[in-house]
Each structure stands twice: as C-alpha cells, then as structure tokens.
Tab-separated table of C-alpha atoms in Angstrom:
chain	number	residue	atom	x	y	z
Q	26	MET	CA	-15.071	26.702	75.361
Q	27	SER	CA	-13.846	23.736	73.308
Q	28	THR	CA	-11.817	21.350	74.366
Q	29	GLY	CA	-9.558	21.917	71.313
Q	30	LEU	CA	-9.780	25.484	71.661
Q	31	SER	CA	-8.567	24.946	74.951
Q	32	ILE	CA	-5.829	22.997	74.059
Q	33	VAL	CA	-4.281	25.990	72.215
Q	34	LEU	CA	-5.573	29.142	74.157
Q	35	PHE	CA	-4.553	27.806	77.567
Q	36	PRO	CA	-0.851	27.646	76.565
Q	37	VAL	CA	-0.851	30.817	74.912
Q	38	ALA	CA	-1.916	32.590	77.272
Q	39	LEU	CA	0.352	31.388	79.684
Q	40	GLY	CA	3.035	32.017	77.385
Q	41	ILE	CA	2.067	35.803	76.880
Q	42	VAL	CA	2.074	35.706	80.737
Q	43	MET	CA	5.288	34.438	80.991
Q	44	LEU	CA	7.006	36.601	77.817
Q	45	GLY	CA	5.799	39.544	80.044
Q	46	LEU	CA	7.464	38.598	82.744
Q	47	GLY	CA	11.039	37.657	80.855
Q	48	LEU	CA	10.614	41.173	79.291
Q	49	THR	CA	10.897	42.864	82.866
Q	50	LEU	CA	14.097	40.525	83.953
Q	51	THR	CA	17.822	40.350	83.839
Q	52	VAL	CA	20.075	38.239	84.942
Q	53	ASP	CA	20.919	40.541	87.863
Q	54	ASP	CA	17.336	39.939	89.206
Q	55	PHE	CA	18.715	36.605	90.024
Q	56	ARG	CA	22.020	37.788	91.160
Q	57	ARG	CA	20.341	40.467	93.752
Q	58	VAL	CA	19.966	37.578	96.310
Q	59	VAL	CA	23.224	38.280	97.782
Q	60	THR	CA	21.728	42.128	98.366
Q	61	TYR	CA	19.419	40.619	100.345
Q	62	PRO	CA	20.287	37.173	101.561
Q	63	ARG	CA	18.025	37.076	104.826
Q	64	ALA	CA	15.067	38.350	103.213
Q	65	VAL	CA	15.365	36.248	100.103
Q	66	LEU	CA	15.888	33.201	102.076
Q	67	VAL	CA	13.066	33.484	104.538
Q	68	SER	CA	10.421	34.158	102.168
Q	69	LEU	CA	11.451	31.058	99.922
Q	70	PHE	CA	11.484	28.747	103.002
Q	71	CYS	CA	7.797	30.526	103.930
Q	72	GLN	CA	6.514	29.776	100.056
Q	73	MET	CA	8.323	26.473	99.661
Q	74	LEU	CA	7.789	24.800	102.643
Q	75	VAL	CA	5.752	26.698	105.389
Q	76	LEU	CA	2.662	27.399	103.098
Q	77	PRO	CA	2.574	24.007	101.636
Q	78	VAL	CA	2.499	22.520	104.891
Q	79	ILE	CA	-0.137	25.287	106.764
Q	80	CYS	CA	-2.254	24.214	103.318
Q	81	LEU	CA	-2.406	20.902	103.735
Q	82	GLY	CA	-3.388	21.456	107.555
Q	83	LEU	CA	-6.515	23.307	106.073
Q	84	VAL	CA	-7.565	21.210	104.093
Q	85	VAL	CA	-7.380	17.889	106.283
Q	86	ALA	CA	-9.064	19.708	109.262
Q	87	ALA	CA	-12.059	21.422	106.582
Q	88	GLY	CA	-12.416	17.776	105.032
Q	89	LEU	CA	-12.508	18.518	101.884
Q	90	ARG	CA	-12.925	16.213	98.962
Q	91	ALA	CA	-10.280	15.088	97.054
Q	92	GLU	CA	-10.116	17.134	93.713
Q	93	LEU	CA	-10.896	20.781	95.904
Q	94	ALA	CA	-8.020	19.480	98.346
Q	95	VAL	CA	-5.709	18.988	95.045
Q	96	GLY	CA	-6.559	22.237	93.921
Q	97	MET	CA	-5.643	23.982	97.113
Q	98	MET	CA	-2.435	22.123	97.565
Q	99	LEU	CA	-1.861	22.739	93.494
Q	100	LEU	CA	-2.373	26.513	94.501
Q	101	ALA	CA	0.229	26.518	97.368
Q	102	ALA	CA	2.689	25.121	95.473
Q	103	SER	CA	2.163	27.944	92.638
Q	104	PRO	CA	4.858	30.776	93.176
Q	105	GLY	CA	4.363	34.494	93.278
Q	106	GLY	CA	3.069	36.216	90.104
Q	107	SER	CA	3.832	39.571	88.406
Q	108	THR	CA	0.896	41.565	90.626
Q	109	ALA	CA	2.798	41.288	93.641
Q	110	SER	CA	5.242	43.704	92.183
Q	111	LEU	CA	2.459	46.080	91.279
Q	112	TYR	CA	1.204	45.797	95.258
Q	113	SER	CA	4.591	46.517	96.373
Q	114	HIS	CA	4.830	49.362	94.500
Q	115	LEU	CA	1.813	50.769	95.293
Q	116	PHE	CA	2.096	50.110	98.889
Q	117	LYS	CA	6.086	51.092	99.294
Q	118	GLY	CA	7.357	47.608	99.444
Q	119	ASN	CA	10.834	46.942	98.272
Q	120	VAL	CA	9.655	46.007	94.165
Q	121	ALA	CA	13.481	44.935	93.437
Q	122	LEU	CA	13.485	41.978	96.019
Q	123	ASN	CA	9.800	40.976	94.681
Q	124	VAL	CA	11.275	40.595	91.299
Q	125	THR	CA	13.900	38.639	92.136
Q	126	LEU	CA	12.053	36.858	94.167
Q	127	THR	CA	9.584	36.426	91.401
Q	128	ALA	CA	12.547	35.233	89.292
Q	129	ILE	CA	13.785	33.098	91.627
Q	130	ASN	CA	10.353	31.305	92.500
Q	131	SER	CA	9.022	31.015	89.173
Q	132	VAL	CA	11.949	28.524	88.737
Q	133	LEU	CA	12.075	26.509	91.632
Q	134	ALA	CA	8.453	26.089	91.309
Q	135	LEU	CA	8.846	24.106	88.399
Q	136	PHE	CA	10.623	21.218	90.323
Q	137	THR	CA	8.408	21.599	93.686
Q	138	LEU	CA	5.174	22.157	91.927
Q	139	PRO	CA	5.231	18.886	89.952
Q	140	LEU	CA	6.065	16.916	93.329
Q	141	ILE	CA	3.317	18.643	95.480
Q	142	VAL	CA	0.618	18.026	92.858
Q	143	ASN	CA	1.762	14.061	92.602
Q	144	LEU	CA	1.876	13.780	96.562
Q	145	SER	CA	-1.601	14.907	96.601
Q	146	VAL	CA	-3.332	13.146	93.807
Q	147	ALA	CA	-1.614	10.475	95.752
Q	148	ALA	CA	-3.126	11.029	99.444
Q	149	PHE	CA	-6.245	12.534	98.175
Q	150	ILE	CA	-7.275	10.481	95.370
Q	151	GLY	CA	-4.956	7.735	95.089
Q	152	SER	CA	-1.776	6.389	93.524
Q	153	ASP	CA	-3.586	4.696	90.523
Q	154	SER	CA	-5.702	7.892	89.220
Q	155	SER	CA	-5.078	9.086	85.973
Q	156	ILE	CA	-4.697	12.767	87.243
Q	157	GLY	CA	-1.303	13.745	87.553
Q	158	LEU	CA	1.946	15.328	85.951
Q	159	GLN	CA	3.708	12.571	84.944
Q	160	PHE	CA	7.100	13.608	83.344
Q	161	ASP	CA	5.968	14.426	79.575
Q	162	LYS	CA	3.436	16.732	81.554
Q	163	VAL	CA	6.061	18.263	83.356
Q	164	LEU	CA	7.951	18.679	80.592
Q	165	GLN	CA	5.263	20.839	79.055
Q	166	VAL	CA	5.248	22.966	82.229
Q	167	PHE	CA	8.836	23.288	81.741
Q	168	ALA	CA	8.056	24.435	78.555
Q	169	LEU	CA	5.219	26.839	79.109
Q	170	VAL	CA	7.075	28.619	81.745
Q	171	LEU	CA	10.718	28.709	80.634
Q	172	ILE	CA	10.933	29.240	77.125
Q	173	PRO	CA	8.866	32.525	76.838
Q	174	ILE	CA	11.052	33.568	80.159
Q	175	SER	CA	13.988	33.068	78.385
Q	176	ILE	CA	12.612	34.593	74.866
Q	177	GLY	CA	11.852	37.924	76.911
Q	178	MET	CA	14.575	37.577	78.841
Q	179	VAL	CA	17.197	37.339	75.629
Q	180	VAL	CA	14.841	40.423	74.195
Q	181	ARG	CA	15.700	42.297	77.145
Q	182	ARG	CA	19.095	41.654	77.136
Q	183	ARG	CA	19.710	42.301	73.385
Q	184	ARG	CA	17.276	44.972	72.413
Q	185	PRO	CA	16.715	46.582	75.697
Q	186	ASP	CA	14.705	49.525	74.520
Q	187	PHE	CA	12.198	47.541	72.741
Q	188	ALA	CA	11.790	45.113	75.639
Q	189	ALA	CA	10.993	48.864	77.512
Q	190	ARG	CA	8.517	49.707	74.518
Q	191	MET	CA	6.964	46.352	74.403
Q	192	GLN	CA	6.354	45.626	78.290
Q	193	ARG	CA	3.013	47.460	78.412
Q	194	PRO	CA	1.745	46.009	75.470
Q	195	VAL	CA	2.584	42.695	76.074
Q	196	LYS	CA	0.968	43.141	79.867
Q	197	ILE	CA	-2.538	44.415	78.310
Q	198	LEU	CA	-2.224	41.776	76.110
Q	199	SER	CA	-1.756	39.250	78.300
Q	200	ILE	CA	-4.498	40.665	80.212
Q	201	VAL	CA	-7.060	40.399	77.602
Q	202	VAL	CA	-6.337	37.093	76.676
Q	203	LEU	CA	-6.333	35.662	79.918
Q	204	VAL	CA	-9.964	37.515	80.416
Q	205	VAL	CA	-11.234	35.823	77.552
Q	206	VAL	CA	-9.727	32.458	78.003
Q	207	LEU	CA	-10.749	32.249	81.757
Q	208	THR	CA	-13.849	33.750	80.735
Q	209	GLY	CA	-14.703	31.193	78.647
Q	210	ALA	CA	-13.647	28.513	81.035
Q	211	VAL	CA	-15.751	30.330	84.363
Q	212	ILE	CA	-19.000	30.070	82.053
Q	213	GLY	CA	-18.201	26.603	81.402
Q	214	ILE	CA	-17.675	25.409	84.666
Q	215	LYS	CA	-20.131	28.073	86.420
Q	216	ASP	CA	-22.637	25.404	88.031
Q	217	GLU	CA	-19.627	23.639	89.714
Q	218	LEU	CA	-17.918	26.923	90.609
Q	219	ALA	CA	-21.362	28.185	92.423
Q	220	ALA	CA	-21.606	24.982	94.252
Q	221	THR	CA	-18.351	24.754	95.403
Q	222	VAL	CA	-17.754	28.414	96.744
Q	223	GLY	CA	-19.243	27.564	100.428
Q	224	ALA	CA	-17.155	24.767	100.814
Q	225	VAL	CA	-13.862	26.334	99.426
Q	226	GLY	CA	-14.257	29.912	99.986
Q	227	LEU	CA	-13.671	30.432	103.434
Q	228	ILE	CA	-10.460	27.807	103.201
Q	229	ALA	CA	-9.442	30.170	100.526
Q	230	LEU	CA	-9.907	33.356	102.518
Q	231	LEU	CA	-7.800	31.924	105.621
Q	232	PHE	CA	-5.124	30.770	103.644
Q	233	ASN	CA	-4.705	33.988	101.994
Q	234	LEU	CA	-4.550	35.733	105.227
Q	235	VAL	CA	-2.135	33.268	106.847
Q	236	SER	CA	0.046	33.450	103.339
Q	237	LEU	CA	0.024	37.455	103.609
Q	238	ALA	CA	0.538	37.399	107.617
Q	239	ILE	CA	3.556	34.862	107.512
Q	240	GLY	CA	5.005	36.878	104.506
Q	241	TYR	CA	5.079	40.084	106.746
Q	242	ALA	CA	6.061	38.352	110.100
Q	243	ALA	CA	8.396	35.824	109.571
Q	244	PRO	CA	11.016	38.412	107.839
Q	245	ARG	CA	10.152	40.648	110.682
Q	246	LEU	CA	10.935	38.684	113.580
Q	247	LEU	CA	13.914	37.958	111.773
Q	248	GLY	CA	15.677	41.701	111.561
Q	249	VAL	CA	14.490	42.151	107.842
Q	250	GLY	CA	13.340	45.774	107.376
Q	251	HIS	CA	9.846	46.675	106.882
Q	252	ARG	CA	10.433	47.567	103.214
Q	253	GLU	CA	11.807	44.057	102.312
Q	254	ALA	CA	8.724	42.204	104.413
Q	255	VAL	CA	5.995	44.015	102.677
Q	256	ALA	CA	7.557	42.945	99.313
Q	257	SER	CA	7.964	39.567	100.669
Q	258	SER	CA	4.203	39.247	102.270
Q	259	PHE	CA	2.857	40.583	98.822
Q	260	GLU	CA	5.330	37.871	96.998
Q	261	ILE	CA	3.665	35.346	99.327
Q	262	GLY	CA	0.073	36.315	99.586
Q	263	ILE	CA	-0.460	36.810	95.904
Q	264	HIS	CA	-0.414	32.915	94.253
Q	265	ASN	CA	0.203	32.983	90.762
Q	266	ALA	CA	-3.426	31.270	90.338
Q	267	THR	CA	-3.278	31.830	86.701
Q	268	LEU	CA	-0.575	29.358	86.477
Q	269	ALA	CA	-2.628	27.140	88.766
Q	270	ILE	CA	-5.973	27.276	86.988
Q	271	THR	CA	-4.178	26.596	83.634
Q	272	ILE	CA	-2.392	23.738	84.476
Q	273	ALA	CA	-5.868	22.532	86.132
Q	274	LEU	CA	-8.148	23.218	83.290
Q	275	SER	CA	-5.578	22.323	80.238
Q	276	PRO	CA	-6.556	19.524	78.719
Q	277	ALA	CA	-3.011	18.462	78.042
Q	278	LEU	CA	-1.960	18.473	81.755
Q	279	LEU	CA	-4.495	17.782	84.571
Q	280	ASP	CA	-8.268	18.526	82.599
Q	281	ASN	CA	-9.819	18.917	85.871
Q	282	ASN	CA	-12.734	21.124	86.572
Q	283	ASP	CA	-12.620	20.979	90.127
Q	284	ILE	CA	-9.031	21.073	90.780
Q	285	ALA	CA	-9.434	24.610	89.414
Q	286	MET	CA	-11.836	25.730	91.938
Q	287	PRO	CA	-9.874	26.890	94.543
Q	288	PRO	CA	-7.311	28.869	92.425
Q	289	ALA	CA	-10.091	30.591	90.627
Q	290	ILE	CA	-11.889	31.405	93.838
Q	291	TYR	CA	-8.366	32.556	95.871
Q	292	GLY	CA	-7.652	34.021	92.446
Q	293	THR	CA	-10.691	36.864	93.040
Q	294	LEU	CA	-10.134	37.240	97.207
Q	295	MET	CA	-6.223	37.856	96.952
Q	296	PHE	CA	-6.508	41.088	95.250
Q	297	PHE	CA	-9.051	42.591	97.749
Q	298	THR	CA	-7.189	41.090	100.759
Q	299	ALA	CA	-3.992	42.266	99.456
Q	300	ALA	CA	-5.512	45.628	99.249
Q	301	VAL	CA	-6.810	45.693	102.560
Q	302	PHE	CA	-2.985	44.346	103.754
Q	303	GLY	CA	-1.146	47.043	101.693
Q	304	PHE	CA	-3.153	49.806	103.650
Q	305	VAL	CA	-2.511	48.332	107.423
Q	306	ALA	CA	1.259	47.668	106.129
Q	307	ALA	CA	1.623	51.378	104.709
Q	308	ARG	CA	0.061	52.525	108.173
Q	309	ARG	CA	2.239	50.685	110.035
Q	310	GLY	CA	5.555	51.709	108.120
Q	311	HIS	CA	4.458	55.560	108.463
Q	312	VAL	CA	3.820	55.034	112.521
Q	313	GLY	CA	7.499	53.144	112.405
Q	314	ALA	CA	9.083	55.829	110.463
Q	315	ASP	CA	7.519	58.854	112.752
Q	316	THR	CA	8.522	56.640	115.830
Q	317	THR	CA	12.284	56.751	114.754
Q	318	ARG	CA	11.856	60.505	113.613
Q	319	ARG	CA	10.956	61.232	117.557
Q	320	ARG	CA	14.048	59.256	118.849
Q	321	ARG	CA	16.543	60.665	116.647
Q	322	THR	CA	14.481	64.112	117.698
Q	323	THR	CA	15.235	63.206	120.947
Q	324	ALA	CA	18.848	62.158	121.347
Q	325	ALA	CA	19.628	64.997	119.445
C-alpha cells in the first residue's frame, strides 16, 4: 500500500469506526458513572494506571527491542473497543457499563495515550528520536477520535431513528474498510510480522490474559457484582488495537512498522482468549447463581 494512499485511508478507517461508536452514545452514557461508581472507578484505575505498569514490567523483563516495547506500551495505553460490548452481551455482562466505560475511556485516552507513548519513546528509543506524538500529532489524534464521535452523538440526539438505522450499516462499512486497509498494511509488513511473532507473541498473550484477569478480579475483590466485573474484564482485556495500529502505521503519526507489530498480534489473540474467558465467566456466574438459590431455599 502506497504512502499517499495510507495517509488518506488510515484516518478514514478510524473515523468510520469512531462515527459508529458515536451513533451508539448519548450524554447519559457519560452520566451513568453515578449508577456504577465503584465499578467505573476500579475499571478506570486498572486500565489507566495498573495495566501500563504491568506492561512495562513485561517488556523490560522480556528485553524486547525498543520499537516493539513502544508498541506494547501504545497498546496498553489504548482504550477498550466497542467489541467489548459485543462480548459482554454474549457472555451476560453489564452492557450498559461497557458503553459507559468505552465512552469515558475514549476521552481520557486522548490525554493519557500521548503521554505514555512519548514517555515510552524517550525511555526505550531516546529523547532525541524523531518518533513520537508531538503537539500537532496529538491534535490529529484528537480530531480523528473526537470529531467523528461528536458527529455520531449529535446525529443520535437529533435523529435517533436515523441513527438507529445507520448503526448496522456503519458497523459493516467500518469492518470492510478496516479489513481492506489493515490487510494492505499487513501484506506490506508481512516479513517483519512473521519475524516478530516469536519475540512478541508470548508477551502479548501474557498481557492479554493478565488484562482479562485483573479486569474481573479487581472489581470482585472490591464488592462489585459478577455482571459488572465481566463487563470490566472485557473492557480492559479487549484493547482498541485498531486505534493503536492506525497510530503506529499512519504516515502522519508514528509511521513505524515495528511499533505496529504488538497491537497487530494482540488484536488477533484477544478475540480467542476473550471468548474462552467469557465461557469460564459465564460458567462461574451460573454456579454462583445456583449457590445463591440453594441458600435461599434452605433459609426458607
């Protein structure tokens, strides 16, 4: 895929995805934090602070080369994706909580993601590197994420019926565009990707499993319900790899193939591991519900 074409298609692809997210959001989704305050706060704390620290420990322990380490940190800084809501729906999580977390995470990541990426570049590559998200590039990320989300939310507010009808076509279009763009990108870096899987695959898998586990265990330890913990786990474990890959590969942003490798590998693994986790969590939920019913029956 040519550089000129990439400059156009990567922002378009991400813009369509963000527009689709905006069509599903309302202002109430941001206000819903008061409905699930503990679940939201625990999930945000884990995603914004705990996971980047764990990811840093993994890449340092593994001794990943600089660009791959930055790619892992970029992934860790990326918010949860809308796919988390789908998994939460399939495996009986609290979908409303997922929508709220995605909305809040997408906004917070606009500030935390550039900070984590720039600190990672300085630590692993060097402060004099040309790679990084300087102020003008941060503004581009803001525009790529906030503008389409805002447009989608405005349409949802003013034309709710139209927004409801458009959700499915926009989702299908976003999938088609992303497949075309990312397939072209992967073909262009297939040799580097094949050589990188061995170095990054295990770290990406470990980070994914840790993300899913912390996303469930931390809320449960603090008294959050099972359905909310399942939603939190998917939100934290299913990172927006599309956003990370777009930032890494876009010629207008980081423009670095190596940095895109960890998100590409993680983005493939997470769909399978999340499904396995979902079946385990659903089984655990059924066992817990059966236990509660038996206790109530015995008490009665």
